[in-house]
Structure formats: structure tokens, C-alpha cells
CSV table of C-alpha atoms in Angstrom, one decimal:
chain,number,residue,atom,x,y,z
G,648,UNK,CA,52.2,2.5,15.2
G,649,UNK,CA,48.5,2.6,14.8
G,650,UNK,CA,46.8,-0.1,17.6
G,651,UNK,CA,43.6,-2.2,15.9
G,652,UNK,CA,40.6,-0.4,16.7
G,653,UNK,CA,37.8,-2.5,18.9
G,654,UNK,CA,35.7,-4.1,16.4
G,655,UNK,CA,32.7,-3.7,19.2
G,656,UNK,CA,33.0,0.0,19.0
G,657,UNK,CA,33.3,0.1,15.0
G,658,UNK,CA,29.8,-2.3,14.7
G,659,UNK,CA,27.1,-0.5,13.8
G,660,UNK,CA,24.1,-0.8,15.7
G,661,UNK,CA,20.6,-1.7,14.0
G,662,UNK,CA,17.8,0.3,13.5
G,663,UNK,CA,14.8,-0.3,16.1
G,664,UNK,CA,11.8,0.3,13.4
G,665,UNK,CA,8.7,1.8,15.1
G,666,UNK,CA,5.3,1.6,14.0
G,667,UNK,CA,4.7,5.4,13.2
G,668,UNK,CA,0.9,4.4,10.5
G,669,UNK,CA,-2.1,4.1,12.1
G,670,UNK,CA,-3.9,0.6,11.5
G,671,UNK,CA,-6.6,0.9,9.0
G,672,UNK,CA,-8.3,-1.8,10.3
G,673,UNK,CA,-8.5,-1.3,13.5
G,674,UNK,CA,-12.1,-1.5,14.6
G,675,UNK,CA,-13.4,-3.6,11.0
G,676,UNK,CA,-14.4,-6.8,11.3
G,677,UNK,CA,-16.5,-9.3,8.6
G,678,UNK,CA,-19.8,-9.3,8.6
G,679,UNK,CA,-20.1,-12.4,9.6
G,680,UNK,CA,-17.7,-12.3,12.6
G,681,UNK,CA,-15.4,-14.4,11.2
G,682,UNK,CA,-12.5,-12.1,11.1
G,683,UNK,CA,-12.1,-12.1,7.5
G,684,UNK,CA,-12.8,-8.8,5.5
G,685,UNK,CA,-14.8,-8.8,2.6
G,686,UNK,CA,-12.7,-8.5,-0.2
G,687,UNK,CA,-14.0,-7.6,-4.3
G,688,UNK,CA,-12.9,-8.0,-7.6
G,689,UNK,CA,-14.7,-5.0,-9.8
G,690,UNK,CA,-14.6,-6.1,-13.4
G,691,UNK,CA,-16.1,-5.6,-16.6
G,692,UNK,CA,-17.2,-8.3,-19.1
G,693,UNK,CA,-18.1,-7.9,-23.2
G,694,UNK,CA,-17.9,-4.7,-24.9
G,695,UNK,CA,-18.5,-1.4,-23.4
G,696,UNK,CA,-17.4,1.9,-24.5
G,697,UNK,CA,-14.5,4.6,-22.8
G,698,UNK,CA,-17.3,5.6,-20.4
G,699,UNK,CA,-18.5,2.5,-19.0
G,700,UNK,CA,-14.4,1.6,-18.6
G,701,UNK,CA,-14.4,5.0,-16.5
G,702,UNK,CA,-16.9,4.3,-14.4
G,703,UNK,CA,-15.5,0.8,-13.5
G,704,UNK,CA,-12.2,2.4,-12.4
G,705,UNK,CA,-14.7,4.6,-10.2
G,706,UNK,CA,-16.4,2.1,-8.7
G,707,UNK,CA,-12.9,0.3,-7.8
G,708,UNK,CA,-12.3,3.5,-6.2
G,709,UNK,CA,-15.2,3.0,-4.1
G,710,UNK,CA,-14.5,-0.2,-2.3
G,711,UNK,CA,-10.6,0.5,-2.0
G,712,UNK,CA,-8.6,-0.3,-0.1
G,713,UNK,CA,-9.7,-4.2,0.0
G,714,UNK,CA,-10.4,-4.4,-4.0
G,715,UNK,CA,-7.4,-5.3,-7.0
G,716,UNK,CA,-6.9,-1.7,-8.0
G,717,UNK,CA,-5.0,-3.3,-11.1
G,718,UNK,CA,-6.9,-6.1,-11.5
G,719,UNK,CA,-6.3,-6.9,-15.9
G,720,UNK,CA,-9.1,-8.7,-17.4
G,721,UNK,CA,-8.9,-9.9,-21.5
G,722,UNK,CA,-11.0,-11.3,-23.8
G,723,UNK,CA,-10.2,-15.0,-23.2
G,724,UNK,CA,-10.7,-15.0,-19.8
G,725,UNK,CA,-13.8,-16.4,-17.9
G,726,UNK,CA,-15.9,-16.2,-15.3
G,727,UNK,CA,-14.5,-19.6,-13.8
G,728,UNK,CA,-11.2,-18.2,-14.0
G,729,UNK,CA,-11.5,-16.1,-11.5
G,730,UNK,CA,-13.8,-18.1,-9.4
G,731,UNK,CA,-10.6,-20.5,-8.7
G,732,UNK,CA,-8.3,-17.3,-8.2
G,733,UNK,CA,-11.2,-15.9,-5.6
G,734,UNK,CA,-10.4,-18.9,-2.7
G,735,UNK,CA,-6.7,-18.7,-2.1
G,736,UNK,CA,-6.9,-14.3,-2.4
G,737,UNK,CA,-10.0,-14.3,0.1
G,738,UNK,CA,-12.1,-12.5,-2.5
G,739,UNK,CA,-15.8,-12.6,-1.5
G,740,UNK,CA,-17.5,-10.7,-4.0
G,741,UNK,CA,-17.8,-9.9,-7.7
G,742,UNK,CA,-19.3,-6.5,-8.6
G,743,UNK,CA,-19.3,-7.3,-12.4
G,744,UNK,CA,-20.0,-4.8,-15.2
G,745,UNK,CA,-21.2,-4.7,-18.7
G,746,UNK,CA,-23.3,-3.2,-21.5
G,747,UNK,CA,-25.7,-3.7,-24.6
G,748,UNK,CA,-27.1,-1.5,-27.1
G,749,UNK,CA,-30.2,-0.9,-25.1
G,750,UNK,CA,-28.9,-0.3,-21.2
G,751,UNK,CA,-25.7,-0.9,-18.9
G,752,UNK,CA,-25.8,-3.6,-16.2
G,753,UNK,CA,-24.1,-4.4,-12.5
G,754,UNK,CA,-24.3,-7.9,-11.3
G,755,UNK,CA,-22.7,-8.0,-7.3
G,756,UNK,CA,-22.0,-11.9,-7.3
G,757,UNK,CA,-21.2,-14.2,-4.1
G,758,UNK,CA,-18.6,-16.3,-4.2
G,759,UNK,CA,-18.2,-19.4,-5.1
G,760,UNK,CA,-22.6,-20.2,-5.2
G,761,UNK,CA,-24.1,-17.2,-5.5
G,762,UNK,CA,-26.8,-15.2,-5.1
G,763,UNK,CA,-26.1,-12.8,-7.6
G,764,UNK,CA,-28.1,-9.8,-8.0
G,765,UNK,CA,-28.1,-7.9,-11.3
G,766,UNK,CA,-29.3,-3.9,-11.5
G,767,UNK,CA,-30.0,-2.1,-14.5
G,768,UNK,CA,-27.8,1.5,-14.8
G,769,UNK,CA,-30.9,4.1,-15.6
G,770,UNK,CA,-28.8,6.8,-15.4
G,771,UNK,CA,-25.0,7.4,-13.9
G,772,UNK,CA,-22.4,10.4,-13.5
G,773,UNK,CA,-18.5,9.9,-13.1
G,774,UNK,CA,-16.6,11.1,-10.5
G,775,UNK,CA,-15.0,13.9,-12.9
G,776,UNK,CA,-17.7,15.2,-13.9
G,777,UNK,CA,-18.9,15.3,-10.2
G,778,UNK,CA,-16.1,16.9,-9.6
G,779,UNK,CA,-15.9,19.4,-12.4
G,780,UNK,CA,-19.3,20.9,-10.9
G,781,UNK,CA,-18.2,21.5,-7.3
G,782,UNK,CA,-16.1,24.9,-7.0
G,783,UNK,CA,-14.0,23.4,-4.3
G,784,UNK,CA,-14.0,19.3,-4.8
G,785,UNK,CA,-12.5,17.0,-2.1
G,786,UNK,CA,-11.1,13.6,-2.6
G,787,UNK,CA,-7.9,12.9,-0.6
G,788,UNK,CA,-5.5,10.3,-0.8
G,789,UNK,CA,-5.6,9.1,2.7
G,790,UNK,CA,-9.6,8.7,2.2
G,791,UNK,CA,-8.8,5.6,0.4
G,792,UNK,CA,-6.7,4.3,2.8
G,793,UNK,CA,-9.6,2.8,4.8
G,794,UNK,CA,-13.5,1.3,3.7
G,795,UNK,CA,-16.0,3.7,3.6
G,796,UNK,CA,-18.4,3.7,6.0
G,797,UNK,CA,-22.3,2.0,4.2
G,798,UNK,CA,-26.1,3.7,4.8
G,799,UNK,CA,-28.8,2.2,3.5
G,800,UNK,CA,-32.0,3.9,4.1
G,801,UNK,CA,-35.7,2.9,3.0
G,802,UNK,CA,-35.2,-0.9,2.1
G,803,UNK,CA,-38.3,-2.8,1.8
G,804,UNK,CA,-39.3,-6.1,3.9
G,805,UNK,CA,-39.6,-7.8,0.6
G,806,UNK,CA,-37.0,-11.2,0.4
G,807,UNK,CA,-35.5,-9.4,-2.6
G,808,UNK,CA,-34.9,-6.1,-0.7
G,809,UNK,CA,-33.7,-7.7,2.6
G,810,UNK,CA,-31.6,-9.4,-0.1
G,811,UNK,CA,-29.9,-6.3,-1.5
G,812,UNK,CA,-29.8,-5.3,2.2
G,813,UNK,CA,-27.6,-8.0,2.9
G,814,UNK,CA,-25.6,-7.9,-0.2
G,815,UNK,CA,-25.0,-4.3,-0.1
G,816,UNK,CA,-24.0,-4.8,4.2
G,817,UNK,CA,-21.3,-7.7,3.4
G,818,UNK,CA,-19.9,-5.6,0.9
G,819,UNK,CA,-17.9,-3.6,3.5
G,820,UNK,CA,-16.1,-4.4,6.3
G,821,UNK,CA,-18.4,-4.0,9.8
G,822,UNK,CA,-17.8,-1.6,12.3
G,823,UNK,CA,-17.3,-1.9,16.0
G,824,UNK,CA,-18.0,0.8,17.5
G,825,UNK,CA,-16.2,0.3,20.7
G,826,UNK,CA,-12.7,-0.1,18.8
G,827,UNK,CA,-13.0,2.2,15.5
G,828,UNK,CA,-11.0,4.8,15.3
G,829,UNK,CA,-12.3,8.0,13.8
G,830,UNK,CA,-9.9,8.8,11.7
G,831,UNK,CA,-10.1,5.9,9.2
G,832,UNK,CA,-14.2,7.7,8.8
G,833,UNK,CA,-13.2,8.9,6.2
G,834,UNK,CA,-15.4,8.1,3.4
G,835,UNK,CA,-19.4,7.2,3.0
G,836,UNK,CA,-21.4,5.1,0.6
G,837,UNK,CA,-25.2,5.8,0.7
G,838,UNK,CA,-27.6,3.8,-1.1
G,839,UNK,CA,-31.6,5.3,-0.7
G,840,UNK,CA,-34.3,2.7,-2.3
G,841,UNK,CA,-37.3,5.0,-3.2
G,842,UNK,CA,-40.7,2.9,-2.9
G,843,UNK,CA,-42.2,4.9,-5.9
G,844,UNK,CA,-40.1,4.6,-8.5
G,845,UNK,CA,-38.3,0.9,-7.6
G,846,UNK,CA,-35.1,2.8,-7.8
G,847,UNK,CA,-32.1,2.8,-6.1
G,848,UNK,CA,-29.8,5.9,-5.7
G,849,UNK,CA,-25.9,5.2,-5.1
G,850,UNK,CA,-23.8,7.9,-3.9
G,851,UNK,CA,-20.0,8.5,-2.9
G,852,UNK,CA,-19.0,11.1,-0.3
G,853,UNK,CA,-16.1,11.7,1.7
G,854,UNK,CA,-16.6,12.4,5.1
G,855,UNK,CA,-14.9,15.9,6.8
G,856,UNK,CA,-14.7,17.3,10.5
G,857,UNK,CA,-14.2,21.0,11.2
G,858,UNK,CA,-14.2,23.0,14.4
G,859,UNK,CA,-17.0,25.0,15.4
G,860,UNK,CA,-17.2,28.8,17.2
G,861,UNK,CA,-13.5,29.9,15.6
G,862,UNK,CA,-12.6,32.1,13.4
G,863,UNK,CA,-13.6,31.3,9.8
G,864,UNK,CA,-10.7,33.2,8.5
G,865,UNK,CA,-8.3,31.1,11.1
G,866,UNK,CA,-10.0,28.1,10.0
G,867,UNK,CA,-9.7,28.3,5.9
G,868,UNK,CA,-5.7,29.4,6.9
G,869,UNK,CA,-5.4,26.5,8.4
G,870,UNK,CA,-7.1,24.1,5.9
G,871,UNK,CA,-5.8,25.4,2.8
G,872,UNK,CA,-2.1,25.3,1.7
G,873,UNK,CA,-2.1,28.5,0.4
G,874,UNK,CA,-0.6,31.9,1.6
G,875,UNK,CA,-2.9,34.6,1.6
G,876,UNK,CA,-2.2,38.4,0.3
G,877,UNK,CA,-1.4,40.3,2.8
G,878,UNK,CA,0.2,43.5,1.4
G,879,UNK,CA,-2.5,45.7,1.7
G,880,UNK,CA,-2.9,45.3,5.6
G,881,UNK,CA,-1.1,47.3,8.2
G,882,UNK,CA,-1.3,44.4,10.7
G,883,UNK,CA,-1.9,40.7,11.0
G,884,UNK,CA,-5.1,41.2,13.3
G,885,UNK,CA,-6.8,43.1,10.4
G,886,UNK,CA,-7.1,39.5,8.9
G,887,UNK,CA,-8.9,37.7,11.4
G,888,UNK,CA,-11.2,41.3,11.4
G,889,UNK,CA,-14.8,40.7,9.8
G,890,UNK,CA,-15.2,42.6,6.6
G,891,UNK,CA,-11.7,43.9,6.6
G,892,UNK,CA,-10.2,41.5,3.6
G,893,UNK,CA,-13.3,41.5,1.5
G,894,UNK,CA,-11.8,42.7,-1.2
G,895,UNK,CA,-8.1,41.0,-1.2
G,896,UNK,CA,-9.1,38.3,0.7
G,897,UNK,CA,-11.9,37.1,-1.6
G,898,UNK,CA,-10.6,33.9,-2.0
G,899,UNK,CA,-11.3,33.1,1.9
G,900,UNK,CA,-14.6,33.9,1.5
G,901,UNK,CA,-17.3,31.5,2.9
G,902,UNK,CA,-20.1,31.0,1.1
G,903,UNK,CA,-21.5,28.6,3.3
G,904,UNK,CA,-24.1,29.6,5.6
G,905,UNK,CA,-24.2,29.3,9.3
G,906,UNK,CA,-22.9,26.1,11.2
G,907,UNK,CA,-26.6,23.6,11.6
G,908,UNK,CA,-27.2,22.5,14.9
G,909,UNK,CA,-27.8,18.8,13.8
G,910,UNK,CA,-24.5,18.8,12.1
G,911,UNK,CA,-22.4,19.6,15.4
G,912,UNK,CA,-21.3,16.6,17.5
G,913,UNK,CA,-18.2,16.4,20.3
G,914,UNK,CA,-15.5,14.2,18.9
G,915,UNK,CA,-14.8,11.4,21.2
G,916,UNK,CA,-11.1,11.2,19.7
G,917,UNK,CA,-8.8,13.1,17.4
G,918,UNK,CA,-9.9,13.1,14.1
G,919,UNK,CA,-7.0,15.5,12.3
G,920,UNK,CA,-5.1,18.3,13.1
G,921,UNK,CA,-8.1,20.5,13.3
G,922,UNK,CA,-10.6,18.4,15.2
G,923,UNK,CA,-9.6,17.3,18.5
G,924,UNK,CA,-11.4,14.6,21.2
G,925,UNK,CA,-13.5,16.4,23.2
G,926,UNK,CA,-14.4,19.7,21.0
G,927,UNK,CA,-17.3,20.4,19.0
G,928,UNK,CA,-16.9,20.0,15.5
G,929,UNK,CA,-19.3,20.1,12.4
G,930,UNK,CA,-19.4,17.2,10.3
G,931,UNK,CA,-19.7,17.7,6.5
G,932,UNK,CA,-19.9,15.4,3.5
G,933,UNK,CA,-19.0,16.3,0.0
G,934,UNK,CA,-19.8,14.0,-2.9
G,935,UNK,CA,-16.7,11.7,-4.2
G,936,UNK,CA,-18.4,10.0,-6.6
G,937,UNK,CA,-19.4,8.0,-8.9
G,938,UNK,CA,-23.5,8.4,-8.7
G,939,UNK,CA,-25.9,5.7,-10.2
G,940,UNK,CA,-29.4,5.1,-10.2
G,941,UNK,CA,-30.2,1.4,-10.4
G,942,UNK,CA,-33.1,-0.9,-10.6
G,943,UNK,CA,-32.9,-4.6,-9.4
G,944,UNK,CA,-34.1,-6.6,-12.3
G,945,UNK,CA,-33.0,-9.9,-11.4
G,946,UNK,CA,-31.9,-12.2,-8.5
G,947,UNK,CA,-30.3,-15.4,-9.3
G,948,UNK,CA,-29.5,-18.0,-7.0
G,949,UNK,CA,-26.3,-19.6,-8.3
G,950,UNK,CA,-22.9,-17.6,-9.2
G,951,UNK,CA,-24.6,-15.9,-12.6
G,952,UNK,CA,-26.6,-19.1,-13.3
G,953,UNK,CA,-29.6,-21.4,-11.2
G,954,UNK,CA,-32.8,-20.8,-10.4
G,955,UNK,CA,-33.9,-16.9,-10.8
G,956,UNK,CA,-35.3,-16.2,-7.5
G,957,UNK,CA,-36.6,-13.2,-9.0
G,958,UNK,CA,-37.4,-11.4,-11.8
G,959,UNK,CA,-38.7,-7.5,-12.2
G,960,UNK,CA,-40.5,-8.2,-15.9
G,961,UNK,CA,-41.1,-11.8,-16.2
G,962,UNK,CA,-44.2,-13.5,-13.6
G,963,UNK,CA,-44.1,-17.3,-14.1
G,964,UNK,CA,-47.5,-19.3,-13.2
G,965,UNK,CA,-46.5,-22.2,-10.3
G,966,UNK,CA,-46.6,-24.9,-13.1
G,967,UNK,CA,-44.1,-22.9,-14.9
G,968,UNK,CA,-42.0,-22.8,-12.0
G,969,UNK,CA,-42.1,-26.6,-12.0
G,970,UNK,CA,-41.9,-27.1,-14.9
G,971,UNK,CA,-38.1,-25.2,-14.9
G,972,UNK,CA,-37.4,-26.6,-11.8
G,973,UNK,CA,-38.1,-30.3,-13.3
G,974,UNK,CA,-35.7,-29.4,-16.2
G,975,UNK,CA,-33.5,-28.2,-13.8
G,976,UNK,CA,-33.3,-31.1,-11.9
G,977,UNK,CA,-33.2,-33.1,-15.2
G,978,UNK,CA,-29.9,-31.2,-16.5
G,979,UNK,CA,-28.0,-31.4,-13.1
G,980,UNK,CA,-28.5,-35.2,-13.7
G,981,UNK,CA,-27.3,-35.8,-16.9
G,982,UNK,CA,-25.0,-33.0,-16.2
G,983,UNK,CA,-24.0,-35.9,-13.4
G,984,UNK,CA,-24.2,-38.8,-15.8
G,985,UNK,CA,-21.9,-37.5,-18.5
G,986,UNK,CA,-19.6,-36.2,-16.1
G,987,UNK,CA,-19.4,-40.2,-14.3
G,988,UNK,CA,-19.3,-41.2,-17.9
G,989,UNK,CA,-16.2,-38.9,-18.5
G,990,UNK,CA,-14.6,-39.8,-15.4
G,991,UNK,CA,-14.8,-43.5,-16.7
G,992,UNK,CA,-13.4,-42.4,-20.1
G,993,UNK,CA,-10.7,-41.0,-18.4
G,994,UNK,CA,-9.7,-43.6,-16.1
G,995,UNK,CA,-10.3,-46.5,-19.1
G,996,UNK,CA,-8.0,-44.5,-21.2
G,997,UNK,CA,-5.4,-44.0,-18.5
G,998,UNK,CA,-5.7,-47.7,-18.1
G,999,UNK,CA,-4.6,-48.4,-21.5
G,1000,UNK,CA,-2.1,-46.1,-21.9
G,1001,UNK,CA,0.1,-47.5,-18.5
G,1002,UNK,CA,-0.7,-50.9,-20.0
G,1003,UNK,CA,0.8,-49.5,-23.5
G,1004,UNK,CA,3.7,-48.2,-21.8
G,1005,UNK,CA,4.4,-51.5,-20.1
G,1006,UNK,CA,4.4,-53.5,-23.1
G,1007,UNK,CA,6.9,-51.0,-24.7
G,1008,UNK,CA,9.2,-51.3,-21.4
G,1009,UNK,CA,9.2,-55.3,-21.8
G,1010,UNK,CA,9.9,-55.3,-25.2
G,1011,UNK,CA,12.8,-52.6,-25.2
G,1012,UNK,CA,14.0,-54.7,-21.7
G,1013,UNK,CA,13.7,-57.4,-24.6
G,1014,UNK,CA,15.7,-55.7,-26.9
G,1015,UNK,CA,18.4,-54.5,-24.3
G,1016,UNK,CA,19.5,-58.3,-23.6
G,1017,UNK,CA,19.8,-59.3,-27.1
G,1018,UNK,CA,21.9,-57.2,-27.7
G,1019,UNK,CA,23.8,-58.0,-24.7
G,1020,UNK,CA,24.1,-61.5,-25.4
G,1021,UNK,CA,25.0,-61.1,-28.8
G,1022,UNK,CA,27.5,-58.7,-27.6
G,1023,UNK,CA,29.0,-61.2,-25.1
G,1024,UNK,CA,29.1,-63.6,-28.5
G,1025,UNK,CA,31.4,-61.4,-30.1
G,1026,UNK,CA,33.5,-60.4,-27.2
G,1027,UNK,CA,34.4,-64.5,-26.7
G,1028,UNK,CA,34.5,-64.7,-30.6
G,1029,UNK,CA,37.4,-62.2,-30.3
G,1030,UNK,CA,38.8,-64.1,-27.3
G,1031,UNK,CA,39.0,-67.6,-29.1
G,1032,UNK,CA,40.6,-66.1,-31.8
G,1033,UNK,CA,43.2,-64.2,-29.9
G,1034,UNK,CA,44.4,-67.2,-28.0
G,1035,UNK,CA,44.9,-69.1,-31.4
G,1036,UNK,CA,47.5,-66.9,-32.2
G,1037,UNK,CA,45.8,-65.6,-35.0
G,1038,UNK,CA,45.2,-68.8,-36.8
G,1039,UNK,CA,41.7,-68.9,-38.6
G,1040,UNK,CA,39.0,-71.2,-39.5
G,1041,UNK,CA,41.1,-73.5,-41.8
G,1042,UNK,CA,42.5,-76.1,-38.9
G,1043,UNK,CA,45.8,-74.3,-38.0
G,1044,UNK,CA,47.3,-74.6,-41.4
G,1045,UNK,CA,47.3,-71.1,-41.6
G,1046,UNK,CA,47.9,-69.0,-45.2
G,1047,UNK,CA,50.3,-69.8,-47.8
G,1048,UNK,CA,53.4,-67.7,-48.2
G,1049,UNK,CA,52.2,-65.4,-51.6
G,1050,UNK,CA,56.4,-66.0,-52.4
G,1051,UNK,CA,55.5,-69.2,-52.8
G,1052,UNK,CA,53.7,-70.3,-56.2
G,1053,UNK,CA,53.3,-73.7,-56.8
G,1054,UNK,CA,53.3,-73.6,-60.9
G,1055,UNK,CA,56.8,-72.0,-60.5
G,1056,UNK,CA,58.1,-74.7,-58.4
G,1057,UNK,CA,57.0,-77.5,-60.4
G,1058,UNK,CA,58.7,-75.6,-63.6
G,1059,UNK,CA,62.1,-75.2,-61.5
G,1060,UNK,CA,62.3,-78.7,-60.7
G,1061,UNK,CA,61.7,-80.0,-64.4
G,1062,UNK,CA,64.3,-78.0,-65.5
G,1063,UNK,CA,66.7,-79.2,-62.9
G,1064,UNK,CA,66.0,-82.7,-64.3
G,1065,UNK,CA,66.8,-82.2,-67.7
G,1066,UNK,CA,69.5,-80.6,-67.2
């Protein structure tokens, strides 16, 4: 006979889960020091063609991973939509895209009240085609997997330039540099303001770490997944020999000249497999893209409405100014009046209905005792007549037998007496 086994030793026991991912975040914090991470929504508004559609997927590649990657926009959605959809998800900005016949536009909105700032696209370049001209492009996955690091370099002392500086810094998470790890450096945005031309330059690039004073031919083995040809060597040290794969080895060839002294720093902490804390590494940047050159043409102070704070074509005289400013003032107050006035319609009308709705509940409370009562009348109708024993409304006498006819009788009995 079998015993029972011990149910202890047949349990199962659970699975301890251990953090084994790095935290992406570790070392961001908001701009403002709030604790809260900047977070977008990169859209595109009106009709555009395939190209402009690219480049917004781009630039949703650019502020990753604290964007809606699959963020679905259609044609009967607006701009307040989103607005009320931007409080509960903690989205902070709007980089908002579109196009007309003449030029392509960017608008990078604050939520809920603005500013917004809206740049003209002179000229831009997707991320394919960036990639398409490189001979060896770079974009890993894991890149993404943290915000790029911002540089902003030659902004003016101008309000609408410390503007842009602003808006461009809030866009992505801050740094601390006391808790950052290096590995989430992974990417770089760079946007150069050049003085001459009023033009800004955009660029992508991710951001790459590789060890100095070793052997180039030990250093490609070890970045790239790819076996080399070594059947026409006697011995593995012939690989690691200068000059003695040029010809079979071709495809490890560095074209790349020597290591520059500016470029070499000593990591403070691991940064991959390759670079390790406390060796000397080169730090190199290859462009991601998307690239744009844009020119600030407008600064508004509202959420894509209010005052223009600044315009790059239009000057306005001071009476001008008031003179918007008065009409301004003017339409926010009937803007206030019709909307009391509404509020009033509103309520009147609400007013009316429940007092509508009252009068129908007291006349169908009407109508339910009627016909209560006059059901109670024919209930003790029935009643009466059932204790009657069926006798009717003629006294009691009740109905004549139908066997007896009175003109029959009458003849019976006169025949009797003649008879």
C-alpha cells in the first residue's frame, strides 16, 4: 500500500524575481526639480505628404523613450482633445507638425497655456537617408531605451532665444551628475543657433565608447558579430599582426585615423562590455538622425493662440500693439459674457425641464389612483353581487323560467274550461 505523500514536500516553491535591467532613469530628474519627467506627444496636423509623415516618426524617435510611439491622430480630432488627455498622462509638451504649399512648420507647445514657439523647416534629411550615406551606420535598440543627452551651443541673450533655450532644455529629462549612470549616455541631441544666418541646426547622434592603446584588430573582433576568414593564416597571432590580413581581412580595415587626444577621457564607471571604469576610452558620435535646419518665426504666448510675443516678419508700431491688446481684452470679455449668458441658458433650461418632469410625475401619480379607485369599485361591485346569490338589479325576482310562456298558459287554461 502506497502511504500519502507530504503535501509540504509536493508544494512548489515560488519564484524570488530579481531585478536583472538597469533603471533608465536613474540619475533624470525634471527640469524643474519636481520629480516629474517631461513627457511629449509628437503629432502632425492638416495634410502633409509620405515625407513629412517620415520625418514625424523620426522625430518620435528622438525624444523616446518618454514620447507615445503609437500615438494615432485622425481628421476629426482637435487640438483640445488632446489638451484634456495631456493632464491625467503627465504630458508636458506638444512638438506639433504640419505643412503648406510654400514651407513645413514645427510648433513645440507648453501645456496647458503655452508659450508655443513655431520654426519654419528650411531644409531637412531623414534618418534613412542619413543612414544610407554612412558605410557603417549605428542606431541600436538599447539607445532608445533612455533620453538623449541636449547641447545647445550659441543661443542669443535675446527673450526669444533664452526662450528657445528654455523650451528646448525642458524638453528632456535633467541630468544629475552625481547619480547618472553612463550607460543610459547613449544618445545626443545638438541644436547650434548660427548668429548670421538666424538659423538653427538640429542634429541626432548616438553616443559610443571604445577603448584606447589595444589592438584595432582585437577591438573590431570584439565589436562586430561577425567571424573573420581565417583560412589563409597559419596561426591566430598572424591576425592581430599589422599588415598581415590586408588582403583577407579587408573588411577589418580602419579607415579612421589616429585616436584625438580631446576625444580620450577615463570612464568613471562601466559603460559596456568594452569600456570599463577606470580605463581610457575614446568617445565617438555618429549621426542618428533626423537633421533640420529651422528658423524661429513666431512665439506665441497662449497654447497655439494669445498675444504673439514675437514675430520674425511682422514689426507692429506700440499703438498697434494696443490696439490688439485692446481687442484682446475686448474678446476675452464678451468671450466671458456669452459664456455667463450660456451658463444661464443652461441652468434656466434645466430649470424647466425638472419642473416638466414634476408635473408629468403628479399627473401620472394622478392617473395611478384613479385607476385604483375605480378598480376597488369594481372589486366591491363583484363582491355585492356574489353575496346576492347571483340575483341582479331587478329586486330579487330573478329571471323567468324560458319553459314558461305565459300566452301558452292562458290558452291551456281556456281550453280546460270549455271542455
Amino acid at each position: 500500500r502506497l502511504e500519502d505523500p507530504d503535501p509540504t514536500a509536493m508544494a512548489k516553491t515560488r519564484r524570488k524575481k530579481r531585478r536583472t535591467h538597469l533603471d533608465q532613469n536613474a540619475g533624470r530628474e525634471a527640469p524643474g526639480g519636481k520629480g516629474d519627467i517631461p513627457r511629449s506627444f509628437v503629432m502632425k496636423r492638416g495634410k502633409m505628404s509620405e515625407l513629412v509623415k517620415e520625418l514625424t516618426e523620426d522625430v518620435r524617435h528622438v525624444m523616446e523613450p518618454h514620447t507615445a510611439k503609437n500615438l494615432k491622430e485622425s481628421k476629426t480630432n482637435k487640438l483640445k482633445d488632446f489638451v484634456q488627455v495631456a493632464g491625467p498622462l503627465g504630458v508636458s509638451h506638444f512638438i506639433i507638425l504640419s505643412a503648406t504649399e510654400n514651407s513645413k512648420y514645427v510648433k513645440i507647445a507648453k501645456t496647458p497655456r503655452g508659450p508655443t514657439l513655431t520654426f519654419k523647416v528650411n531644409k531637412y534629411t531623414l534618418a534613412r537617408e542619413v543612414a544610407a550615406a554612412q558605410r557603417n551606420p549605428r542606431a541600436p535598440p538599447n539607445a532608445f531605451l533612455s533620453p538623449p543627452l541636449v547641447v545647445l551651443n550659441n543661443f542669443g541673450d535675446a527673450p526669444h532665444q533664452k526662450l528657445a533655450t528654455i523650451t528646448f532644455q525642458n524638453l528632456f529629462p535633467a541630468i544629475n551628475v552625481r547619480k547618472v549612470k553612463l550607460s543610459t549616455c547613449q544618445r545626443a541631441v545638438l541644436v547650434d543657433y548660427d548668429k548670421e544666418s538666424n538659423k538653427f541646426q538640429f542634429r541626432h547622434y548616438s553616443i559610443n565608447a571604445l577603448p584606447t592603446g589595444t589592438n584595432r584588430h582585437l577591438k573590431k573582433l570584439l565589436t562586430k558579430n561577425k567571424v573573420p576568414d581565417l583560412g589563409r593564416l597559419t596561426d591566430i597571432g598572424e591576425f592581430f599582426e599589422v599588415g598581415a590580413n590586408s588582403g583577407a581581412m579587408s573588411e577589418f580595415s580602419d579607415s579612421e585615423g589616429e585616436d584625438a587626444v580631446n576625444a580620450r577621457v577615463e570612464l568613471a564607471q562601466d559603460y559596456n562590455r568594452l569600456s570599463r571604469a577606470n580605463t581610457t576610452s575614446r568617445v565617438k558620435l555618429q549621426e542618428i538622425g533626423p537633421r533640420m535646419e529651422m528658423e524661429l518665426v513666431k512665439v506665441e504666448e497662449g497654447m497655439c493662440e494669445g498675444r504673439v510675443l514675437y514675430h520674425a516678419y511682422v514689426d507692429k508700431t506700440e499703438d498697434e500693439v494696443k490696439e490688439l491688446e485692446t481687442r484682446a481684452v475686448d474678446k476675452e470679455a464678451l468671450r466671458k459674457r456669452r459664456r455667463e449668458e450660456q451658463e444661464r441658458n443652461v441652468a434656466k433650461k434645466a430649470k424647466e425641464k425638472a419642473e416638466k418632469e414634476k408635473i408629468e410625475e403628479e399627473m401620472a401619480a394622478l392617473g395611478e389612483r384613479k385607476r385604483k379607485r375605480d378598480k376597488k369599485k369594481e372589486k366591491e361591485k363583484d363582491a355585492k353581487i356574489a353575496r346576492k346569490g347571483g340575483k341582479g338589479l331587478d329586486g330579487g325576482k330573478g329571471k323567468k323560467s324560458p319553459s314558461a310562456r305565459p300566452g301558452k298558459s292562458k290558452r291551456i287554461k281556456g281550453r280546460t274550461r270549455s271542455r
